């Protein structure tokens, strides 16, 4: 039986609260409630700047919103680790192997550079949570009453109409069962810094020790180091040094993650992938632990009161999703869809990454962790783990190559860390083409909204919207919008035209747009 994507469109006319600049009315976006989505259709949507929160999909109105959100992705197969990222991997290894905990100064240093998954990014990085909640309360009931409940009847009607009208349905896929909110950890607190007693404060010095040589200037030290290097080269030692350096530089991400532990390591870390749609047995068994970590994370890191992180919100934003688990002959063994990647330390759940496995990528939806383990820089570690997971899936399904990190917000200093994963690319908001981030940031330094495509003649591939290709679901029947206009006289041509322009031809000719 063919699987269809069914959405309900909500144009964004009013401004809402921005989770970045904290303005109350300057965040603009258009939204859709996805009653059902195939992973191919969602892949097409995120490649046009859309993103999901639970079943709600949204696309920022880039030209007018206060903090433009640019879709960012990293090429997992070409990943180049930074020194800071390597330090985080070594830090976690030393903790697992020997139980060593890094000192606060080391943590602060690594976070300054690129501790992905920032604690400063609130869950309302997703569109205005109150707005989504209101839409959810209405549409979650409609999922059962309008579409899901009578799916067999509706799909049968759809198939008959499509066969008679020669319209192309969504891809037929079988069902199979099986990190933007990123967080830099903080350094020593103010109270810790002020905890030293006066007796511990050193007394003023008496000046330089006349019996010791004076300190050399930096340029003198550099000159001596260079001369020493030249001498070693003459003696043939330089070749050996280069070989050693090349070994260190050539270590892959997997070399760091799979470094062998001692026979009796101090700690054991196990990472499990559990299915959430439909809920797998393992997910249901560990639900209480997952929700407990989520609630602790929200209350500690984001300062949410208990009333703002109820179980239903956890389900609505991070568990419920519009996908069925799909599988293909050349796809990953776990199938496509939404999953939770759980981090178990010595049998205790300490972190969860919410991931979508799509036809071309692994998309990070959210990441939360037990704040008691902030010293491990779990944000960066989880992002690197997710990139490694993407690389692993690429071996099974070559089409999966990219790691999508959600949105890059150049105008928000706390959200620029995503650009520290190399090589990364930003999506042009006008032509929907990908461009290296290092070529985009100079433009964003000048203007927070920018077109990245340099070819001025290149435009969006949608072109003119053909209403005969915009599919509509009306009273359990599939039809082109042009036919729907004859059946029911409406004044929503502008709204449907806007929807078609935003989702693109691949989607509007394949996804069913619900009309009452």
Coordinates of C-alpha atoms in Angstrom, one line a residue:
X1 CA 0.0 0.0 0.0
X2 CA 1.3 3.4 -0.9
X3 CA 2.2 5.8 1.8
X4 CA 1.1 9.4 1.4
X5 CA 2.2 12.6 3.1
X6 CA -0.7 14.7 4.3
X7 CA -0.1 18.3 5.6
X8 CA -2.2 21.2 6.8
X9 CA -0.8 24.7 6.0
X10 CA -0.7 27.7 8.3
X11 CA 0.6 30.9 6.8
X12 CA 2.6 33.1 9.2
X13 CA 1.1 36.6 9.3
X14 CA 1.9 37.4 12.9
X15 CA 5.2 37.7 14.7
X16 CA 6.0 35.6 17.7
X17 CA 8.6 35.4 20.4
X18 CA 12.2 34.8 19.3
X19 CA 14.3 32.3 21.3
X20 CA 17.5 34.1 20.3
X21 CA 17.1 37.9 20.6
X22 CA 14.2 37.5 23.1
X23 CA 12.0 39.9 21.1
X24 CA 8.3 39.2 21.6
X25 CA 6.9 39.9 18.2
X26 CA 9.7 39.8 15.6
X27 CA 10.0 36.0 14.8
X28 CA 8.1 35.2 11.6
X29 CA 7.6 31.8 10.0
X30 CA 5.2 29.7 8.0
X31 CA 4.1 26.4 9.3
X32 CA 2.5 23.1 8.4
X33 CA 1.0 20.3 10.6
X34 CA 2.2 17.0 9.1
X35 CA -0.4 14.4 9.7
X36 CA 1.9 12.0 7.8
X37 CA 5.2 12.4 6.0
X38 CA 7.4 10.1 4.0
X39 CA 11.1 10.5 4.7
X40 CA 11.7 11.4 1.0
X41 CA 9.1 14.2 1.3
X42 CA 10.7 15.5 4.5
X43 CA 14.2 15.3 2.9
X44 CA 12.8 17.6 0.1
X45 CA 11.3 20.0 2.7
X46 CA 14.5 20.4 4.7
X47 CA 16.4 21.0 1.5
X48 CA 14.2 24.0 1.1
X49 CA 14.8 25.4 4.6
X50 CA 12.0 23.6 6.5
X51 CA 12.5 21.9 9.9
X52 CA 10.2 20.0 12.2
X53 CA 9.3 20.1 15.9
X54 CA 7.3 17.0 16.6
X55 CA 4.7 16.9 13.8
X56 CA 4.9 20.7 13.3
X57 CA 7.0 21.8 10.3
X58 CA 8.1 25.4 10.0
X59 CA 10.1 27.6 7.6
X60 CA 11.4 31.0 8.8
X61 CA 10.4 34.0 6.7
X62 CA 14.0 34.9 6.1
X63 CA 13.6 38.4 4.7
X64 CA 11.7 39.8 7.7
X65 CA 12.4 37.6 10.7
X66 CA 14.7 39.1 13.3
X67 CA 17.2 36.3 13.4
X68 CA 17.4 34.6 10.0
X69 CA 17.8 30.8 10.3
X70 CA 20.0 29.2 7.7
X71 CA 19.9 25.4 7.2
X72 CA 23.4 24.0 7.8
X73 CA 24.8 20.6 7.0
X74 CA 28.2 18.9 7.4
X75 CA 29.7 16.5 4.9
X76 CA 30.3 13.5 7.2
X77 CA 32.6 11.8 4.7
X78 CA 35.0 14.7 4.6
X79 CA 34.9 15.6 8.3
X80 CA 38.1 17.3 9.6
X81 CA 38.5 17.3 13.3
X82 CA 39.6 20.5 15.1
X83 CA 42.1 20.4 17.9
X84 CA 39.3 21.3 20.4
X85 CA 37.2 18.4 19.1
X86 CA 40.1 16.0 19.5
X87 CA 40.6 17.2 23.1
X88 CA 36.9 16.4 23.9
X89 CA 37.3 12.9 22.4
X90 CA 40.4 12.3 24.5
X91 CA 38.7 13.7 27.6
X92 CA 35.8 11.2 27.3
X93 CA 38.3 8.4 26.6
X94 CA 40.4 9.2 29.7
X95 CA 37.2 9.3 31.8
X96 CA 36.0 5.9 30.5
X97 CA 39.5 4.3 30.7
X98 CA 40.9 5.8 33.9
X99 CA 38.0 7.7 35.5
X100 CA 39.8 11.0 35.1
X101 CA 37.8 14.2 35.1
X102 CA 39.0 17.3 33.3
X103 CA 39.6 20.4 35.4
X104 CA 37.3 23.3 34.9
X105 CA 39.8 25.4 33.0
X106 CA 40.1 22.7 30.3
X107 CA 36.3 22.5 30.0
X108 CA 36.0 26.3 29.6
X109 CA 38.8 26.3 27.0
X110 CA 37.2 23.7 24.8
X111 CA 33.7 25.2 25.1
X112 CA 35.0 28.6 23.9
X113 CA 36.0 27.1 20.6
X114 CA 33.3 24.7 19.5
X115 CA 31.3 22.7 22.1
X116 CA 28.4 21.9 19.8
X117 CA 24.9 21.6 21.1
X118 CA 24.7 24.8 23.1
X119 CA 22.9 25.1 26.4
X120 CA 22.0 28.6 25.4
X121 CA 19.7 27.4 22.6
X122 CA 16.3 27.0 24.2
X123 CA 13.7 24.5 23.2
X124 CA 11.8 27.4 21.8
X125 CA 14.4 27.5 19.1
X126 CA 11.6 25.6 17.7
X127 CA 8.9 28.1 16.7
X128 CA 6.9 29.8 19.4
X129 CA 6.0 26.9 21.8
X130 CA 2.6 28.3 22.7
X131 CA 1.6 28.7 19.1
X132 CA 2.6 25.1 18.3
X133 CA 0.8 23.8 21.4
X134 CA -2.4 25.5 20.3
X135 CA -2.1 24.0 16.8
X136 CA -1.2 20.6 18.3
X137 CA -4.2 20.5 20.6
X138 CA -6.5 21.0 17.6
X139 CA -4.8 18.9 15.0
X140 CA -3.7 15.9 17.2
X141 CA -7.4 15.1 17.6
X142 CA -7.9 15.6 13.8
X143 CA -5.1 13.1 13.1
X144 CA -7.5 10.4 14.3
X145 CA -10.8 11.9 13.2
X146 CA -9.8 13.1 9.7
X147 CA -7.0 11.0 8.3
X148 CA -5.3 8.3 10.3
X149 CA -8.5 6.5 11.4
X150 CA -9.9 6.0 7.9
X151 CA -6.6 5.6 6.2
X152 CA -7.5 2.5 4.3
X153 CA -10.6 4.0 2.8
X154 CA -8.9 7.3 2.1
X155 CA -5.9 5.7 0.5
X156 CA -8.1 3.5 -1.6
X157 CA -10.0 6.5 -2.9
X158 CA -6.7 8.3 -3.5
X159 CA -5.3 5.4 -5.5
X160 CA -8.4 5.1 -7.7
X161 CA -8.3 8.8 -8.5
X162 CA -4.6 8.9 -9.2
X163 CA -4.9 5.9 -11.5
X164 CA -7.7 7.5 -13.4
X165 CA -6.1 10.9 -13.6
X166 CA -2.6 9.7 -14.3
X167 CA -1.2 11.7 -11.3
X168 CA 1.9 10.4 -9.7
X169 CA 1.6 9.2 -6.0
X170 CA 4.3 9.3 -3.4
X171 CA 6.9 6.5 -3.5
X172 CA 5.6 3.1 -2.3
X173 CA 7.7 2.1 0.7
X174 CA 7.4 -0.8 3.1
X175 CA 7.3 -0.3 6.8
X176 CA 9.9 -1.9 9.1
X177 CA 10.2 -1.9 12.9
X178 CA 13.5 -1.1 14.7
X179 CA 22.2 16.8 17.7
X180 CA 19.5 22.2 17.6
X181 CA 20.0 22.4 20.6
X182 CA 23.5 22.0 21.3
X183 CA 25.3 22.9 24.5
X184 CA 28.7 24.3 25.6
X185 CA 29.4 23.5 29.2
X186 CA 30.3 26.3 31.6
X187 CA 33.6 26.9 33.5
X188 CA 34.0 27.6 37.2
X189 CA 31.2 29.5 38.7
X190 CA 31.5 32.9 40.2
X191 CA 31.2 31.6 43.8
X192 CA 33.9 29.1 43.1
X193 CA 36.2 31.8 41.8
X194 CA 35.6 33.9 44.9
X195 CA 36.0 31.0 47.4
X196 CA 39.7 31.5 48.0
X197 CA 40.6 33.0 51.4
X198 CA 42.7 36.1 51.8
X199 CA 45.5 34.0 53.3
X200 CA 45.8 32.2 50.0
X201 CA 46.4 35.4 48.0
X202 CA 50.2 35.5 47.2
X203 CA 52.2 38.5 48.4
X204 CA 53.7 41.0 46.0
X205 CA 57.0 39.8 44.5
X206 CA 60.4 41.5 45.0
X207 CA 61.2 41.7 41.3
X208 CA 63.3 39.5 39.1
X209 CA 65.9 37.1 40.5
X210 CA 69.3 38.6 39.6
X211 CA 70.9 35.2 39.8
X212 CA 68.8 33.8 36.9
X213 CA 68.9 34.8 33.2
X214 CA 66.4 37.2 31.8
X215 CA 63.4 35.8 29.9
X216 CA 63.8 35.8 26.2
X217 CA 61.4 37.7 23.9
X218 CA 58.9 35.7 21.8
X219 CA 60.5 36.5 18.5
X220 CA 63.9 35.3 19.8
X221 CA 62.3 32.0 21.0
X222 CA 60.7 31.6 17.5
X223 CA 64.0 32.2 15.8
X224 CA 65.8 29.6 18.0
X225 CA 63.0 27.1 17.4
X226 CA 63.4 27.5 13.7
X227 CA 67.1 27.1 13.8
X228 CA 66.8 24.0 15.9
X229 CA 64.3 22.6 13.3
X230 CA 66.8 23.3 10.5
X231 CA 69.6 21.5 12.4
X232 CA 67.4 18.5 12.9
X233 CA 66.6 18.4 9.2
X234 CA 70.3 18.3 8.4
X235 CA 70.8 15.4 10.7
X236 CA 67.9 13.5 9.2
X237 CA 65.7 13.8 12.2
X238 CA 63.1 15.9 10.5
X239 CA 61.8 13.1 8.4
X240 CA 61.1 11.0 11.5
X241 CA 59.3 13.9 13.1
X242 CA 57.1 14.4 10.0
X243 CA 56.2 10.7 10.0
X244 CA 55.0 10.9 13.6
X245 CA 53.0 14.1 12.9
X246 CA 51.4 12.6 9.9
X247 CA 50.3 9.6 12.0
X248 CA 48.6 11.9 14.5
X249 CA 47.0 14.1 11.8
X250 CA 45.7 11.1 9.8
X251 CA 43.7 9.6 12.7
X252 CA 40.1 9.4 11.7
X253 CA 37.0 10.1 13.9
X254 CA 36.6 6.3 14.3
X255 CA 40.2 5.9 15.4
X256 CA 39.4 8.2 18.4
X257 CA 36.0 6.7 19.2
X258 CA 37.1 3.1 18.9
X259 CA 40.4 3.4 20.7
X260 CA 40.8 0.2 22.8
X261 CA 40.1 0.6 26.5
X262 CA 42.0 -1.1 29.3
X263 CA 41.0 -4.6 30.3
X264 CA 39.1 -3.2 33.3
X265 CA 38.1 0.3 32.4
X266 CA 36.8 2.7 35.0
X267 CA 33.5 3.2 33.2
X268 CA 31.6 1.6 30.3
X269 CA 29.6 3.6 27.8
X270 CA 26.9 1.9 25.6
X271 CA 25.1 3.7 22.8
X272 CA 21.7 2.3 21.7
X273 CA 19.4 3.3 18.9
X274 CA 15.7 2.9 19.8
X275 CA 12.7 3.3 17.5
X276 CA 10.1 5.9 18.4
X277 CA 7.6 5.7 15.5
X278 CA 5.9 3.4 16.2
X279 CA 7.4 3.1 19.7
X280 CA 9.7 0.1 19.9
X281 CA 9.9 -2.2 22.9
X282 CA 13.2 -0.8 24.1
X283 CA 11.9 2.8 23.9
X284 CA 8.8 2.0 25.9
X285 CA 10.9 0.1 28.5
X286 CA 13.2 3.1 29.0
X287 CA 10.6 5.9 28.6
X288 CA 10.7 6.9 32.3
X289 CA 14.5 7.3 32.3
X290 CA 14.4 9.3 29.1
X291 CA 11.7 11.7 30.4
X292 CA 13.5 12.1 33.7
X293 CA 16.8 13.1 32.0
X294 CA 14.8 15.5 29.7
X295 CA 13.0 17.2 32.7
X296 CA 16.2 17.5 34.7
X297 CA 18.0 19.0 31.6
X298 CA 15.2 21.6 31.0
X299 CA 15.0 22.6 34.6
X300 CA 18.8 22.9 35.2
X301 CA 20.1 24.1 31.9
X302 CA 17.2 26.2 30.6
X303 CA 15.8 27.1 34.0
X304 CA 12.3 25.9 33.1
X305 CA 9.9 25.4 36.0
X306 CA 8.4 21.9 36.3
X307 CA 5.1 23.2 34.8
X308 CA 6.8 24.0 31.6
X309 CA 8.3 20.5 31.0
X310 CA 5.4 18.1 31.5
X311 CA 5.4 14.6 30.0
X312 CA 3.0 15.6 27.3
X313 CA 5.4 18.3 26.0
X314 CA 8.2 15.8 25.9
X315 CA 6.0 13.5 23.9
X316 CA 4.7 16.3 21.6
X317 CA 8.1 17.8 20.7
X318 CA 10.6 14.9 20.9
X319 CA 8.7 11.6 20.6
X320 CA 5.7 12.0 18.3
X321 CA 6.6 12.5 14.7
X322 CA 4.9 12.3 11.3
X323 CA 7.0 9.3 10.0
X324 CA 6.4 5.6 9.7
X325 CA 9.6 3.5 9.8
X326 CA 10.4 2.8 6.2
X327 CA 12.9 0.4 4.6
X328 CA 14.4 0.0 1.2
X329 CA 16.5 -2.8 -0.3
X330 CA 19.5 -0.4 -0.4
X331 CA 18.7 1.4 2.8
X332 CA 20.1 1.1 6.3
X333 CA 19.3 -2.0 8.4
X334 CA 17.6 0.1 11.1
X335 CA 15.3 1.6 8.5
X336 CA 14.4 5.3 7.9
X337 CA 12.4 7.4 10.3
X338 CA 12.8 9.0 13.8
X339 CA 14.9 7.5 16.5
X340 CA 16.4 8.2 19.9
X341 CA 20.1 7.5 20.3
X342 CA 20.6 6.7 24.0
X343 CA 23.9 7.1 26.0
X344 CA 24.1 4.6 28.8
X345 CA 27.0 5.0 31.3
X346 CA 27.5 2.1 33.6
X347 CA 23.8 1.1 33.1
X348 CA 22.5 4.7 33.7
X349 CA 21.0 6.8 31.0
X350 CA 22.9 10.1 30.8
X351 CA 22.0 11.6 27.4
X352 CA 19.6 11.2 24.4
X353 CA 20.0 12.5 20.9
X354 CA 16.8 12.7 18.8
X355 CA 17.6 11.9 15.2
X356 CA 15.8 11.6 11.9
X357 CA 17.3 9.1 9.5
X358 CA 16.4 10.3 6.0
X359 CA 17.3 9.3 2.5
X360 CA 20.3 11.6 2.2
X361 CA 21.2 12.5 5.8
X362 CA 21.0 12.1 9.5
X363 CA 19.2 15.2 10.9
X364 CA 19.7 16.2 14.5
X365 CA 16.4 17.3 16.0
X366 CA 17.4 17.8 19.7
X367 CA 19.9 16.7 22.3
X368 CA 19.5 16.6 26.1
X369 CA 21.7 15.2 28.8
X370 CA 22.1 14.8 32.6
X371 CA 23.7 18.1 33.8
X372 CA 25.7 16.1 36.3
X373 CA 27.9 15.0 33.4
X374 CA 28.5 18.4 31.9
X375 CA 32.2 18.0 32.6
X376 CA 32.4 15.5 29.7
X377 CA 31.3 18.2 27.1
X378 CA 28.6 15.8 26.0
X379 CA 27.3 18.3 23.4
X380 CA 30.5 18.1 21.3
X381 CA 30.9 14.4 22.0
X382 CA 27.3 13.6 20.9
X383 CA 27.7 15.7 17.7
X384 CA 30.8 13.8 16.8
X385 CA 29.1 10.5 17.6
X386 CA 26.2 11.4 15.4
X387 CA 28.6 12.3 12.5
X388 CA 30.3 8.9 13.0
X389 CA 26.8 7.3 13.0
X390 CA 26.1 9.1 9.7
X391 CA 29.4 7.7 8.3
X392 CA 28.4 4.2 9.5
X393 CA 25.0 4.4 7.7
X394 CA 26.8 5.6 4.6
X395 CA 28.5 2.2 4.4
X396 CA 25.1 0.5 4.3
X397 CA 23.2 3.1 2.3
X398 CA 25.6 5.3 0.2
X399 CA 22.8 7.9 -0.3
X400 CA 23.2 8.9 3.4
X401 CA 26.1 11.3 3.5
X402 CA 25.3 14.5 5.3
X403 CA 24.7 15.5 8.9
X404 CA 22.1 18.2 9.3
X405 CA 22.5 20.4 12.4
X406 CA 19.3 22.4 12.1
X407 CA 19.7 26.1 11.7
X408 CA 22.8 28.4 11.8
X409 CA 22.1 31.8 13.2
X410 CA 25.0 34.1 12.3
X411 CA 23.4 37.1 14.1
X412 CA 23.3 35.3 17.4
X413 CA 26.9 34.8 18.8
X414 CA 25.8 31.8 20.9
X415 CA 24.6 30.0 17.8
X416 CA 27.6 30.4 15.5
X417 CA 29.3 27.3 16.9
X418 CA 27.8 25.0 14.3
X419 CA 30.1 26.5 11.8
X420 CA 33.0 24.8 13.6
X421 CA 32.3 21.5 12.0
X422 CA 34.2 21.2 8.7
X423 CA 33.3 21.1 6.0
X424 CA 29.9 22.7 6.5
X425 CA 27.5 24.3 4.0
X426 CA 24.7 26.8 4.2
X427 CA 21.5 26.7 2.1
X428 CA 20.9 29.8 -0.1
X429 CA 17.5 31.2 1.0
X430 CA 16.6 32.2 -2.6
X431 CA 17.9 29.5 -4.9
X432 CA 18.2 26.6 -2.4
X433 CA 21.7 25.7 -3.4
X434 CA 24.5 24.7 -1.0
X435 CA 27.5 26.9 -0.4
X436 CA 30.7 26.5 1.8
X437 CA 30.1 28.4 5.1
X438 CA 33.5 30.2 4.8
X439 CA 32.2 31.9 1.7
X440 CA 28.9 32.8 3.3
X441 CA 30.0 34.3 6.6
X442 CA 31.7 37.4 5.1
X443 CA 28.3 38.3 3.5
X444 CA 26.5 37.7 6.8
X445 CA 29.0 40.0 8.6
X446 CA 27.6 42.8 6.4
X447 CA 23.9 41.8 6.4
X448 CA 22.1 39.2 8.6
X449 CA 20.0 38.2 5.5
X450 CA 22.0 37.3 2.4
X451 CA 21.7 35.5 -0.9
X452 CA 24.7 33.1 -1.2
X453 CA 24.3 32.2 -4.9
X454 CA 26.6 34.5 -6.8
X455 CA 25.0 33.8 -10.2
X456 CA 22.5 36.6 -10.4
X457 CA 20.5 34.9 -13.2
X458 CA 19.9 31.8 -11.1
X459 CA 16.5 31.6 -9.4
X460 CA 14.4 29.1 -7.5
X461 CA 13.6 26.1 -9.6
X462 CA 9.8 26.2 -8.7
X463 CA 8.9 28.6 -11.5
X464 CA 5.3 29.2 -12.1
X465 CA 3.0 27.1 -9.9
X466 CA 0.8 24.7 -11.9
X467 CA -2.5 24.3 -9.9
X468 CA -3.1 21.0 -11.8
X469 CA -0.1 19.5 -10.0
X470 CA -0.9 20.8 -6.5
X471 CA -2.5 17.8 -4.9
X472 CA -5.4 18.3 -2.4
X473 CA -7.1 15.9 0.0
X474 CA -10.7 16.8 0.3
X475 CA -13.3 14.6 1.9
X476 CA -11.0 11.5 1.6
X477 CA -10.5 12.1 -2.1
X478 CA -7.3 13.2 -3.8
X479 CA -7.6 15.8 -6.6
X480 CA -5.6 18.6 -8.2
X481 CA -6.3 22.0 -6.7
X482 CA -7.8 23.2 -10.0
X483 CA -10.6 20.6 -9.6
X484 CA -11.1 21.4 -5.9
X485 CA -11.8 25.1 -6.9
X486 CA -14.7 23.9 -9.1
X487 CA -16.1 21.6 -6.4
X488 CA -15.9 24.2 -3.6
X489 CA -15.6 27.9 -4.4
X490 CA -13.0 29.4 -2.1
X491 CA -10.9 32.5 -1.8
X492 CA -7.6 30.8 -0.8
X493 CA -5.7 30.8 -4.1
X494 CA -3.1 33.1 -2.6
X495 CA -2.6 30.8 0.4
X496 CA -2.2 27.7 -1.8
X497 CA 0.1 29.6 -4.1
X498 CA 2.3 30.6 -1.2
X499 CA 2.3 27.0 0.1
X500 CA 3.4 25.7 -3.3
X501 CA 6.2 28.3 -3.6
X502 CA 7.5 27.4 -0.2
X503 CA 7.5 23.6 -0.4
X504 CA 8.6 23.4 -4.1
X505 CA 7.4 21.4 -7.0
X506 CA 8.7 18.1 -5.8
X507 CA 6.6 18.4 -2.7
X508 CA 3.4 20.1 -3.9
X509 CA 3.0 17.5 -6.7
X510 CA 3.5 14.7 -4.2
X511 CA 2.2 15.8 -0.8
X512 CA -1.5 16.0 -0.1
X513 CA -2.6 19.4 1.1
X514 CA -5.6 19.0 3.4
X515 CA -8.6 21.2 2.5
X516 CA -11.8 21.1 4.5

